[in-house]
CSV table of C-alpha atoms in Angstrom, one decimal:
chain,number,residue,atom,x,y,z
A,1,MET,CA,-27.2,40.8,-145.8
A,2,SER,CA,-29.1,37.9,-144.2
A,3,ASP,CA,-32.1,36.3,-145.7
A,4,ALA,CA,-32.7,34.1,-142.7
A,5,ARG,CA,-36.2,35.5,-142.1
A,6,ARG,CA,-37.4,34.9,-145.6
A,7,THR,CA,-35.4,33.5,-148.5
A,8,HIS,CA,-36.1,34.9,-152.0
A,9,ARG,CA,-34.9,34.6,-155.5
A,10,PRO,CA,-32.5,37.2,-156.8
A,11,ASP,CA,-34.9,38.1,-159.7
A,12,GLU,CA,-37.8,39.0,-157.4
A,13,GLN,CA,-39.0,42.6,-157.5
A,14,PRO,CA,-38.5,44.5,-154.3
A,15,GLU,CA,-41.5,44.7,-152.1
A,16,VAL,CA,-42.3,46.4,-148.8
A,17,GLY,CA,-42.6,44.1,-145.9
A,18,PRO,CA,-45.8,44.1,-143.9
A,19,ALA,CA,-44.1,45.3,-140.7
A,20,ARG,CA,-43.0,48.5,-142.4
A,21,ALA,CA,-46.0,49.0,-144.7
A,22,SER,CA,-48.4,49.0,-141.8
A,23,PHE,CA,-47.3,52.4,-140.7
A,24,MET,CA,-46.7,54.0,-144.2
A,25,ASN,CA,-49.3,56.1,-145.9
A,26,VAL,CA,-48.3,58.1,-148.9
A,27,PRO,CA,-49.9,61.6,-149.0
A,28,GLY,CA,-53.0,61.7,-151.1
A,29,SER,CA,-53.6,57.9,-150.9
A,30,PRO,CA,-56.5,56.4,-148.9
A,31,VAL,CA,-55.7,54.9,-145.5
A,32,GLU,CA,-55.6,51.1,-145.8
A,33,THR,CA,-55.4,49.9,-142.2
A,34,ARG,CA,-56.6,51.0,-138.8
A,35,ARG,CA,-53.0,51.4,-137.7
A,36,GLN,CA,-52.3,53.9,-140.5
A,37,LEU,CA,-55.5,55.8,-139.6
A,38,LEU,CA,-54.4,55.9,-135.9
A,39,VAL,CA,-51.0,57.2,-136.8
A,40,LYS,CA,-52.5,59.9,-139.1
A,41,VAL,CA,-54.9,61.0,-136.4
A,42,ALA,CA,-52.1,61.2,-133.9
A,43,TRP,CA,-50.1,63.4,-136.2
A,44,MET,CA,-53.1,65.6,-136.8
A,45,LEU,CA,-53.7,66.0,-133.1
A,46,LEU,CA,-50.2,67.5,-132.7
A,47,TRP,CA,-51.7,70.7,-134.2
A,48,MET,CA,-54.3,70.9,-131.5
A,49,LEU,CA,-51.6,72.0,-129.1
A,50,TYR,CA,-52.5,75.6,-130.1
A,51,LEU,CA,-55.7,75.1,-128.2
A,52,ALA,CA,-53.6,75.7,-125.1
A,53,TYR,CA,-54.5,79.4,-125.4
A,54,PRO,CA,-58.3,78.9,-124.8
A,55,ALA,CA,-57.6,76.1,-122.4
A,56,GLY,CA,-55.4,78.4,-120.3
A,57,ASP,CA,-58.1,81.0,-120.4
A,58,LEU,CA,-60.6,78.5,-119.0
A,59,LEU,CA,-58.2,77.7,-116.1
A,60,HIS,CA,-57.1,81.2,-115.2
A,61,GLY,CA,-59.5,83.5,-116.9
A,62,GLY,CA,-61.9,83.9,-113.9
A,63,HIS,CA,-64.8,82.2,-115.6
A,64,SER,CA,-67.7,80.8,-113.5
A,65,LEU,CA,-68.1,77.1,-112.9
A,66,GLY,CA,-70.8,77.0,-115.5
A,67,GLY,CA,-68.7,78.9,-118.0
A,68,GLN,CA,-65.8,76.5,-117.4
A,69,VAL,CA,-68.0,73.5,-118.0
A,70,LEU,CA,-69.4,75.0,-121.1
A,71,GLY,CA,-65.9,75.9,-122.4
A,72,TRP,CA,-64.5,72.4,-121.9
A,73,VAL,CA,-67.5,70.8,-123.5
A,74,CYS,CA,-67.1,73.2,-126.4
A,75,LEU,CA,-63.4,72.3,-126.8
A,76,ALA,CA,-64.1,68.6,-126.6
A,77,ALA,CA,-66.8,68.8,-129.2
A,78,PHE,CA,-64.5,70.9,-131.4
A,79,VAL,CA,-61.7,68.4,-131.2
A,80,ALA,CA,-64.1,65.5,-131.8
A,81,ALA,CA,-65.4,67.2,-135.0
A,82,TYR,CA,-61.8,67.7,-136.1
A,83,ILE,CA,-61.0,64.0,-135.6
A,84,LEU,CA,-64.1,63.0,-137.4
A,85,LEU,CA,-63.2,65.2,-140.4
A,86,VAL,CA,-59.7,63.6,-140.5
A,87,ILE,CA,-61.3,60.1,-140.5
A,88,PHE,CA,-63.8,60.9,-143.2
A,89,ARG,CA,-61.2,62.5,-145.4
A,90,SER,CA,-58.7,59.6,-144.9
A,91,THR,CA,-61.0,56.7,-145.7
A,92,ALA,CA,-62.2,55.6,-149.1
A,93,GLY,CA,-65.7,56.5,-150.1
A,94,MET,CA,-65.6,59.9,-148.4
A,95,LYS,CA,-69.0,61.6,-147.7
A,96,PRO,CA,-68.8,65.3,-148.8
A,97,ARG,CA,-72.1,66.2,-147.1
A,98,ALA,CA,-70.9,64.8,-143.8
A,99,CYS,CA,-67.6,66.8,-144.1
A,100,GLN,CA,-69.6,70.0,-144.8
A,101,VAL,CA,-71.8,69.4,-141.7
A,102,ILE,CA,-68.7,68.9,-139.6
A,103,VAL,CA,-67.0,72.1,-140.7
A,104,ALA,CA,-70.3,74.0,-140.3
A,105,THR,CA,-70.5,72.7,-136.7
A,106,MET,CA,-66.9,73.7,-136.0
A,107,ILE,CA,-67.6,77.3,-137.2
A,108,ALA,CA,-70.8,77.4,-135.1
A,109,LEU,CA,-68.8,76.3,-132.1
A,110,ALA,CA,-66.2,78.9,-132.7
A,111,ILE,CA,-68.7,81.7,-132.9
A,112,ALA,CA,-70.7,80.5,-129.8
A,113,ALA,CA,-67.6,80.0,-127.7
A,114,SER,CA,-66.2,83.4,-128.7
A,115,PHE,CA,-69.4,85.2,-127.7
A,116,VAL,CA,-69.9,83.4,-124.5
A,117,LEU,CA,-66.3,82.9,-123.2
A,118,GLY,CA,-64.4,85.8,-124.8
A,119,GLY,CA,-61.6,86.6,-127.3
A,120,ALA,CA,-59.3,83.7,-126.4
A,121,PHE,CA,-61.7,81.4,-128.3
A,122,LEU,CA,-61.1,83.2,-131.5
A,123,THR,CA,-58.3,80.6,-131.9
A,124,LEU,CA,-61.0,78.2,-133.0
A,125,PHE,CA,-61.5,80.2,-136.2
A,126,ILE,CA,-58.0,79.3,-137.3
A,127,TYR,CA,-58.8,75.6,-137.1
A,128,ALA,CA,-62.2,76.1,-138.7
A,129,SER,CA,-60.5,78.0,-141.6
A,130,VAL,CA,-58.0,75.2,-142.2
A,131,CYS,CA,-60.8,72.6,-142.2
A,132,LEU,CA,-62.8,74.8,-144.6
A,133,ALA,CA,-59.8,74.8,-147.0
A,134,ILE,CA,-59.6,71.1,-146.8
A,135,ILE,CA,-63.2,70.5,-148.1
A,136,THR,CA,-63.5,73.5,-150.4
A,137,PRO,CA,-62.6,73.1,-154.2
A,138,VAL,CA,-59.5,75.2,-155.1
A,139,ARG,CA,-61.5,77.6,-157.4
A,140,TYR,CA,-63.7,78.6,-154.4
A,141,ALA,CA,-61.1,78.4,-151.7
A,142,LEU,CA,-59.8,82.0,-151.7
A,143,ARG,CA,-63.3,83.4,-151.5
A,144,GLY,CA,-64.3,81.0,-148.7
A,145,LEU,CA,-61.1,81.8,-146.7
A,146,ALA,CA,-61.7,85.6,-147.2
A,147,GLY,CA,-65.2,85.1,-145.8
A,148,MET,CA,-63.8,83.2,-142.8
A,149,ALA,CA,-61.3,86.0,-142.1
A,150,ALA,CA,-64.1,88.5,-142.3
A,151,LEU,CA,-66.2,86.4,-140.0
A,152,THR,CA,-63.4,86.2,-137.5
A,153,ALA,CA,-62.9,90.0,-137.6
A,154,VAL,CA,-66.6,90.7,-137.2
A,155,THR,CA,-66.9,88.3,-134.3
A,156,GLY,CA,-63.8,89.9,-132.7
A,157,LEU,CA,-65.3,93.4,-133.1
A,158,LEU,CA,-68.6,92.4,-131.6
A,159,ILE,CA,-67.0,90.9,-128.5
A,160,HIS,CA,-64.5,93.8,-128.2
A,161,ALA,CA,-61.5,91.6,-128.5
A,162,GLY,CA,-59.1,94.4,-129.3
A,163,THR,CA,-57.6,95.6,-132.5
A,164,ASP,CA,-54.4,93.6,-132.1
A,165,ASN,CA,-56.2,90.3,-131.3
A,166,ILE,CA,-58.7,90.8,-134.2
A,167,THR,CA,-55.9,91.5,-136.7
A,168,THR,CA,-53.8,88.6,-135.5
A,169,PHE,CA,-56.6,86.0,-135.5
A,170,ALA,CA,-58.2,87.1,-138.8
A,171,LEU,CA,-54.8,87.2,-140.6
A,172,SER,CA,-53.8,83.8,-139.1
A,173,ALA,CA,-57.1,82.3,-140.2
A,174,PHE,CA,-56.7,83.5,-143.8
A,175,LEU,CA,-53.0,82.5,-144.1
A,176,SER,CA,-53.5,79.1,-142.5
A,177,GLY,CA,-56.3,78.4,-144.9
A,178,VAL,CA,-54.2,79.5,-147.9
A,179,ALA,CA,-51.4,77.2,-146.8
A,180,MET,CA,-53.7,74.3,-146.4
A,181,THR,CA,-55.1,75.0,-149.9
A,182,GLY,CA,-51.6,74.9,-151.3
A,183,LEU,CA,-50.9,71.6,-149.5
A,184,GLN,CA,-54.2,70.1,-150.8
A,185,ARG,CA,-53.1,71.1,-154.3
A,186,LEU,CA,-49.7,69.5,-153.8
A,187,VAL,CA,-51.3,66.3,-152.5
A,188,ALA,CA,-53.6,66.2,-155.5
A,189,THR,CA,-50.7,66.7,-157.8
A,190,MET,CA,-48.7,63.9,-156.2
A,191,LYS,CA,-51.7,61.6,-156.6
A,192,GLU,CA,-52.0,62.5,-160.3
A,193,LEU,CA,-48.3,61.8,-160.7
A,194,ARG,CA,-48.6,58.4,-159.1
A,195,GLU,CA,-51.5,57.5,-161.3
A,196,ALA,CA,-49.6,58.8,-164.4
A,197,ARG,CA,-46.5,56.7,-163.4
A,198,ALA,CA,-48.7,53.6,-163.0
A,199,ALA,CA,-50.2,54.2,-166.4
A,200,VAL,CA,-46.8,54.7,-168.0
A,201,ALA,CA,-45.6,51.5,-166.4
A,202,HIS,CA,-48.7,49.6,-167.7
A,203,LEU,CA,-48.2,51.0,-171.2
A,204,ALA,CA,-44.5,50.1,-171.1
A,205,ALA,CA,-45.3,46.5,-170.1
A,206,SER,CA,-47.9,46.3,-172.9
A,207,GLU,CA,-45.5,47.7,-175.4
A,208,GLU,CA,-42.9,45.1,-174.3
A,209,ARG,CA,-45.4,42.3,-174.7
A,210,LEU,CA,-46.2,43.6,-178.2
A,211,ARG,CA,-42.6,43.7,-179.0
A,212,MET,CA,-42.1,40.2,-177.8
A,213,ALA,CA,-45.1,39.0,-179.8
A,214,ARG,CA,-43.7,40.7,-182.9
A,215,ASP,CA,-40.3,39.2,-182.4
A,216,LEU,CA,-41.7,35.7,-182.0
A,217,HIS,CA,-43.9,36.1,-185.0
A,218,ASP,CA,-41.0,37.3,-187.1
A,219,LEU,CA,-38.8,34.5,-185.8
A,220,LEU,CA,-41.2,31.6,-186.0
A,221,GLY,CA,-43.4,32.6,-189.0
A,222,HIS,CA,-40.8,32.0,-191.6
A,223,SER,CA,-39.3,29.0,-189.9
A,224,LEU,CA,-42.6,27.2,-189.4
A,225,SER,CA,-43.7,28.0,-193.0
A,226,LEU,CA,-40.4,26.5,-194.2
A,227,ILE,CA,-40.7,23.4,-192.0
A,228,THR,CA,-44.3,22.9,-193.3
A,229,LEU,CA,-43.2,23.2,-196.9
A,230,LYS,CA,-40.2,20.9,-196.5
A,231,SER,CA,-42.3,18.3,-194.7
A,232,GLU,CA,-44.7,18.2,-197.6
A,233,LEU,CA,-41.8,17.8,-200.0
A,234,ALA,CA,-40.3,15.0,-197.9
A,235,GLY,CA,-43.7,13.2,-198.0
A,236,ARG,CA,-43.9,13.5,-201.8
A,237,PHE,CA,-40.3,12.2,-202.2
A,238,MET,CA,-41.0,9.3,-200.0
A,239,ASP,CA,-44.2,8.5,-202.0
A,240,ALA,CA,-42.2,8.6,-205.1
A,241,GLY,CA,-39.4,6.4,-203.7
A,242,LYS,CA,-36.8,9.1,-203.7
A,243,ASP,CA,-35.3,8.3,-200.3
A,244,GLU,CA,-32.2,10.3,-200.6
A,245,ALA,CA,-34.1,13.5,-201.5
A,246,ALA,CA,-36.5,12.8,-198.6
A,247,ARG,CA,-33.6,12.4,-196.2
A,248,ALA,CA,-32.1,15.8,-197.5
A,249,GLN,CA,-35.4,17.5,-196.8
A,250,VAL,CA,-35.6,15.9,-193.3
A,251,ALA,CA,-32.1,17.1,-192.6
A,252,ASP,CA,-33.1,20.6,-193.6
A,253,ILE,CA,-36.1,20.4,-191.4
A,254,GLU,CA,-33.9,19.5,-188.4
A,255,GLN,CA,-31.5,22.3,-189.1
A,256,VAL,CA,-34.3,24.9,-189.4
A,257,ALA,CA,-36.0,23.6,-186.2
A,258,ARG,CA,-32.7,23.8,-184.3
A,259,GLN,CA,-32.1,27.4,-185.5
A,260,SER,CA,-35.6,28.4,-184.6
A,261,LEU,CA,-35.1,27.0,-181.1
A,262,ILE,CA,-31.9,29.0,-180.7
A,263,ASP,CA,-33.6,32.2,-182.0
A,264,VAL,CA,-36.5,31.8,-179.5
A,265,ARG,CA,-34.1,31.2,-176.6
A,266,GLU,CA,-32.2,34.4,-177.5
A,267,ALA,CA,-35.4,36.4,-177.8
A,268,VAL,CA,-36.7,35.2,-174.4
A,269,THR,CA,-33.3,35.8,-172.8
A,270,GLY,CA,-33.2,39.4,-174.1
A,271,PHE,CA,-36.8,39.8,-172.9
A,272,ARG,CA,-35.9,38.7,-169.3
A,273,ARG,CA,-32.5,40.5,-169.0
A,274,PRO,CA,-32.9,43.6,-166.8
A,275,THR,CA,-31.3,46.9,-167.7
A,276,LEU,CA,-29.7,49.6,-165.5
A,277,PRO,CA,-32.2,52.4,-166.5
A,278,VAL,CA,-35.2,50.2,-165.8
A,279,GLU,CA,-33.8,48.9,-162.5
A,280,LEU,CA,-32.8,52.3,-161.4
A,281,ALA,CA,-36.3,53.6,-161.9
A,282,ALA,CA,-37.8,50.6,-160.1
A,283,ALA,CA,-35.3,51.1,-157.3
A,284,ARG,CA,-36.4,54.7,-156.9
A,285,THR,CA,-40.0,53.7,-156.6
A,286,ALA,CA,-39.4,50.8,-154.2
A,287,LEU,CA,-37.1,52.9,-151.9
A,288,ALA,CA,-39.6,55.8,-151.9
A,289,ALA,CA,-42.3,53.4,-150.8
A,290,ALA,CA,-40.0,52.2,-148.0
A,291,GLN,CA,-39.2,55.9,-147.0
A,292,VAL,CA,-35.6,55.6,-148.1
A,293,THR,CA,-34.1,58.4,-150.3
A,294,LEU,CA,-32.2,57.2,-153.4
A,295,GLU,CA,-29.1,59.3,-154.2
A,296,ALA,CA,-27.8,58.5,-157.7
A,297,ALA,CA,-26.5,60.7,-160.4
A,298,PRO,CA,-28.8,60.9,-163.5
A,299,GLU,CA,-25.8,60.1,-165.8
A,300,LEU,CA,-25.0,56.9,-163.9
A,301,VAL,CA,-26.5,54.7,-166.6
A,302,ASP,CA,-24.2,56.2,-169.2
A,303,THR,CA,-21.0,55.7,-167.3
A,304,TRP,CA,-19.9,52.6,-169.3
A,305,PRO,CA,-21.0,53.1,-173.0
A,306,GLY,CA,-19.0,50.1,-174.2
A,307,LEU,CA,-20.3,47.6,-171.6
A,308,ALA,CA,-21.6,44.4,-173.2
A,309,ASN,CA,-25.2,43.3,-172.6
A,310,GLU,CA,-24.3,40.3,-170.4
A,311,GLU,CA,-22.2,42.5,-168.1
A,312,ALA,CA,-24.8,45.3,-168.0
A,313,GLY,CA,-27.4,42.7,-167.2
A,314,ALA,CA,-25.3,41.4,-164.3
A,315,LEU,CA,-24.9,44.9,-162.8
A,316,ALA,CA,-28.7,45.5,-163.2
A,317,TRP,CA,-29.3,42.2,-161.2
A,318,ALA,CA,-26.9,43.5,-158.6
A,319,LEU,CA,-28.8,46.8,-158.2
A,320,ARG,CA,-32.1,44.9,-158.0
A,321,GLU,CA,-30.8,42.5,-155.3
A,322,ALA,CA,-29.2,45.3,-153.3
A,323,VAL,CA,-32.4,47.4,-153.3
A,324,THR,CA,-34.4,44.3,-152.4
A,325,ASN,CA,-32.2,43.7,-149.3
A,326,ILE,CA,-32.5,47.4,-148.2
A,327,VAL,CA,-36.3,47.3,-148.5
A,328,ARG,CA,-36.7,44.0,-146.6
A,329,HIS,CA,-33.8,44.0,-144.2
A,330,GLY,CA,-32.4,47.6,-144.0
A,331,GLU,CA,-33.5,48.4,-140.5
A,332,GLY,CA,-33.1,52.1,-139.8
A,333,ALA,CA,-32.0,52.9,-143.4
A,334,THR,CA,-33.0,56.4,-144.6
A,335,VAL,CA,-30.6,56.9,-147.6
A,336,CYS,CA,-29.4,54.6,-150.3
A,337,THR,CA,-26.4,55.8,-152.4
A,338,VAL,CA,-25.7,54.3,-155.8
A,339,THR,CA,-22.3,55.2,-157.5
A,340,ALA,CA,-20.6,54.0,-160.7
A,341,ASP,CA,-16.9,53.9,-161.3
A,342,THR,CA,-14.1,52.0,-163.0
A,343,ALA,CA,-11.2,50.2,-161.4
A,344,TRP,CA,-7.9,48.8,-162.7
A,345,GLU,CA,-6.8,45.4,-161.5
A,346,ALA,CA,-3.2,44.3,-161.1
A,347,ASN,CA,-3.4,42.1,-164.2
A,348,GLY,CA,-4.2,45.2,-166.4
A,349,GLU,CA,-7.9,44.5,-166.7
A,350,ARG,CA,-10.4,47.3,-166.2
A,351,TYR,CA,-13.6,46.7,-164.4
A,352,ALA,CA,-16.9,48.5,-164.2
A,353,VAL,CA,-17.8,48.9,-160.5
A,354,LEU,CA,-21.4,49.5,-159.3
A,355,GLU,CA,-21.6,50.3,-155.5
A,356,ILE,CA,-24.8,50.4,-153.5
A,357,ALA,CA,-24.7,51.4,-149.8
A,358,ASP,CA,-27.2,52.3,-147.2
A,359,ASP,CA,-27.0,54.0,-143.8
A,360,GLY,CA,-29.0,51.4,-141.8
A,361,ARG,CA,-27.9,49.1,-139.0
A,362,GLY,CA,-26.1,46.6,-141.2
A,363,PRO,CA,-26.4,42.8,-141.4
A,364,GLY,CA,-24.9,42.2,-138.0
A,365,LYS,CA,-23.5,38.7,-137.6
A,366,SER,CA,-26.0,37.1,-140.0
A,367,GLN,CA,-24.7,35.1,-143.0
A,368,PRO,CA,-25.4,35.9,-146.7
A,369,GLY,CA,-28.6,34.5,-148.0
A,370,ASN,CA,-29.7,32.9,-151.2
A,371,GLY,CA,-30.1,36.2,-153.0
A,372,LEU,CA,-26.5,37.3,-152.6
A,373,SER,CA,-25.3,33.8,-153.4
A,374,GLY,CA,-27.2,33.8,-156.6
A,375,LEU,CA,-25.9,37.2,-157.5
A,376,GLU,CA,-22.4,36.1,-156.9
A,377,GLU,CA,-22.9,33.2,-159.3
A,378,ARG,CA,-24.4,35.6,-161.9
A,379,LEU,CA,-21.4,37.9,-161.7
A,380,ALA,CA,-19.0,34.9,-161.9
A,381,LEU,CA,-20.6,33.8,-165.1
A,382,VAL,CA,-19.4,37.1,-166.8
A,383,GLY,CA,-16.0,37.1,-165.1
A,384,GLY,CA,-17.0,39.5,-162.4
A,385,ARG,CA,-17.2,39.3,-158.6
A,386,LEU,CA,-19.2,40.5,-155.6
A,387,GLU,CA,-17.9,42.3,-152.6
A,388,THR,CA,-20.0,43.0,-149.5
A,389,GLY,CA,-19.4,44.5,-146.2
A,390,PRO,CA,-20.2,47.4,-143.8
A,391,GLY,CA,-20.6,50.9,-145.2
A,392,VAL,CA,-18.7,54.1,-144.5
A,393,ARG,CA,-17.5,54.3,-140.9
A,394,GLY,CA,-18.9,50.8,-140.3
A,395,LYS,CA,-22.5,51.9,-140.7
A,396,GLY,CA,-25.0,50.3,-142.9
A,397,PHE,CA,-24.3,47.7,-145.7
A,398,ARG,CA,-22.3,48.1,-148.8
A,399,LEU,CA,-22.5,46.0,-152.0
A,400,ARG,CA,-19.9,46.3,-154.8
A,401,ALA,CA,-20.5,44.5,-158.1
A,402,LEU,CA,-17.5,44.3,-160.5
A,403,VAL,CA,-17.6,43.1,-164.1
A,404,PRO,CA,-14.9,43.3,-166.8
A,405,LEU,CA,-15.2,46.4,-168.9
A,406,ARG,CA,-12.6,45.5,-171.5
A,407,THR,CA,-9.3,43.9,-171.6
A,408,VAL,CA,-6.3,46.2,-172.1
A,409,SER,CA,-2.6,46.0,-171.5
A,410,ALA,CA,-1.3,47.1,-168.2
A,411,PRO,CA,-0.5,50.8,-168.0
A,412,VAL,CA,3.2,51.6,-168.1
A,413,ALA,CA,4.5,52.9,-164.8
A,414,PRO,CA,6.0,56.3,-165.1
């Protein structure tokens, strides 16, 4: 997939481009841009289509000119209060008192419109009940919603709206508020889960840094102490004129220093090598942020128990690069599928195969970028290879990474 718009290293973490992030707003998180707020308000306004019932009553209900003007003003004020509540609830630093005043205003408008203009405006109680559920704590929500249903029924009785209308509007107000309360609880739970996931990631990074510090301390503590001791001995031998003994100590110092350098390089290499479980979890998070569903079997990481560290690391790099390309360049992608398999080659060698495919528009006629070129080089270092092309039925982009699993003799043909 082309990296013509922006080149990147294959070891970069996937990130969401600004063009796609500007419209995304995860439920429960504060709105970050005006465009996100505009999109959210537009979605919320879709629910106002149910106001067609009172609007139709104003147009064909035989109201006087003054009643029609009052009704339209009431509806406009009600919708404006609804939009203000959405804005206050979506932005950081929400003002609870302002939200309470807005909901109280909506309830007052619903009552006044119902008494003045008739039973058609009992519909406003449903919206007022939903807004009440939004700002009311969960432990008080049911009592508040029961009160709203009772207020709706009492108002309907006083204006003689009819038993059927009273029952319908009162029950709808209560059930709609209960549904919104459940949705609010779900959003709060999602927010808590995101915070918990961020805390777990932070703790994992801290634990990995501590492990690295312990490894370096264990590797270098003994070696540096030995180098210091032998340096002191070499100095004493030189002062005493024992040149051969001093040379032997210097040779030992060189050997210990070289071995320490090798140990440090191996430790750092192990620290930087990605693993399939970690990259699969990171891929799930990155794709979810890009509104792409990841389809991968939980047992995928255990498909090749005998796979060496170098080969497993190369497959993890392949997964990271593929997810990076989907997030950045997978226009129209909604599903990313990750599968693991084994394949026999003609020479009798078995390969571990990791395949990542999406259902987007594909790369078109663009050429592979630096990321895929670097990945191909990584796979070649462990004797593997990279295959890319269109997905199933020519849709999307497919990446297959193959690394040797183990060398076996060719199976005997039956």
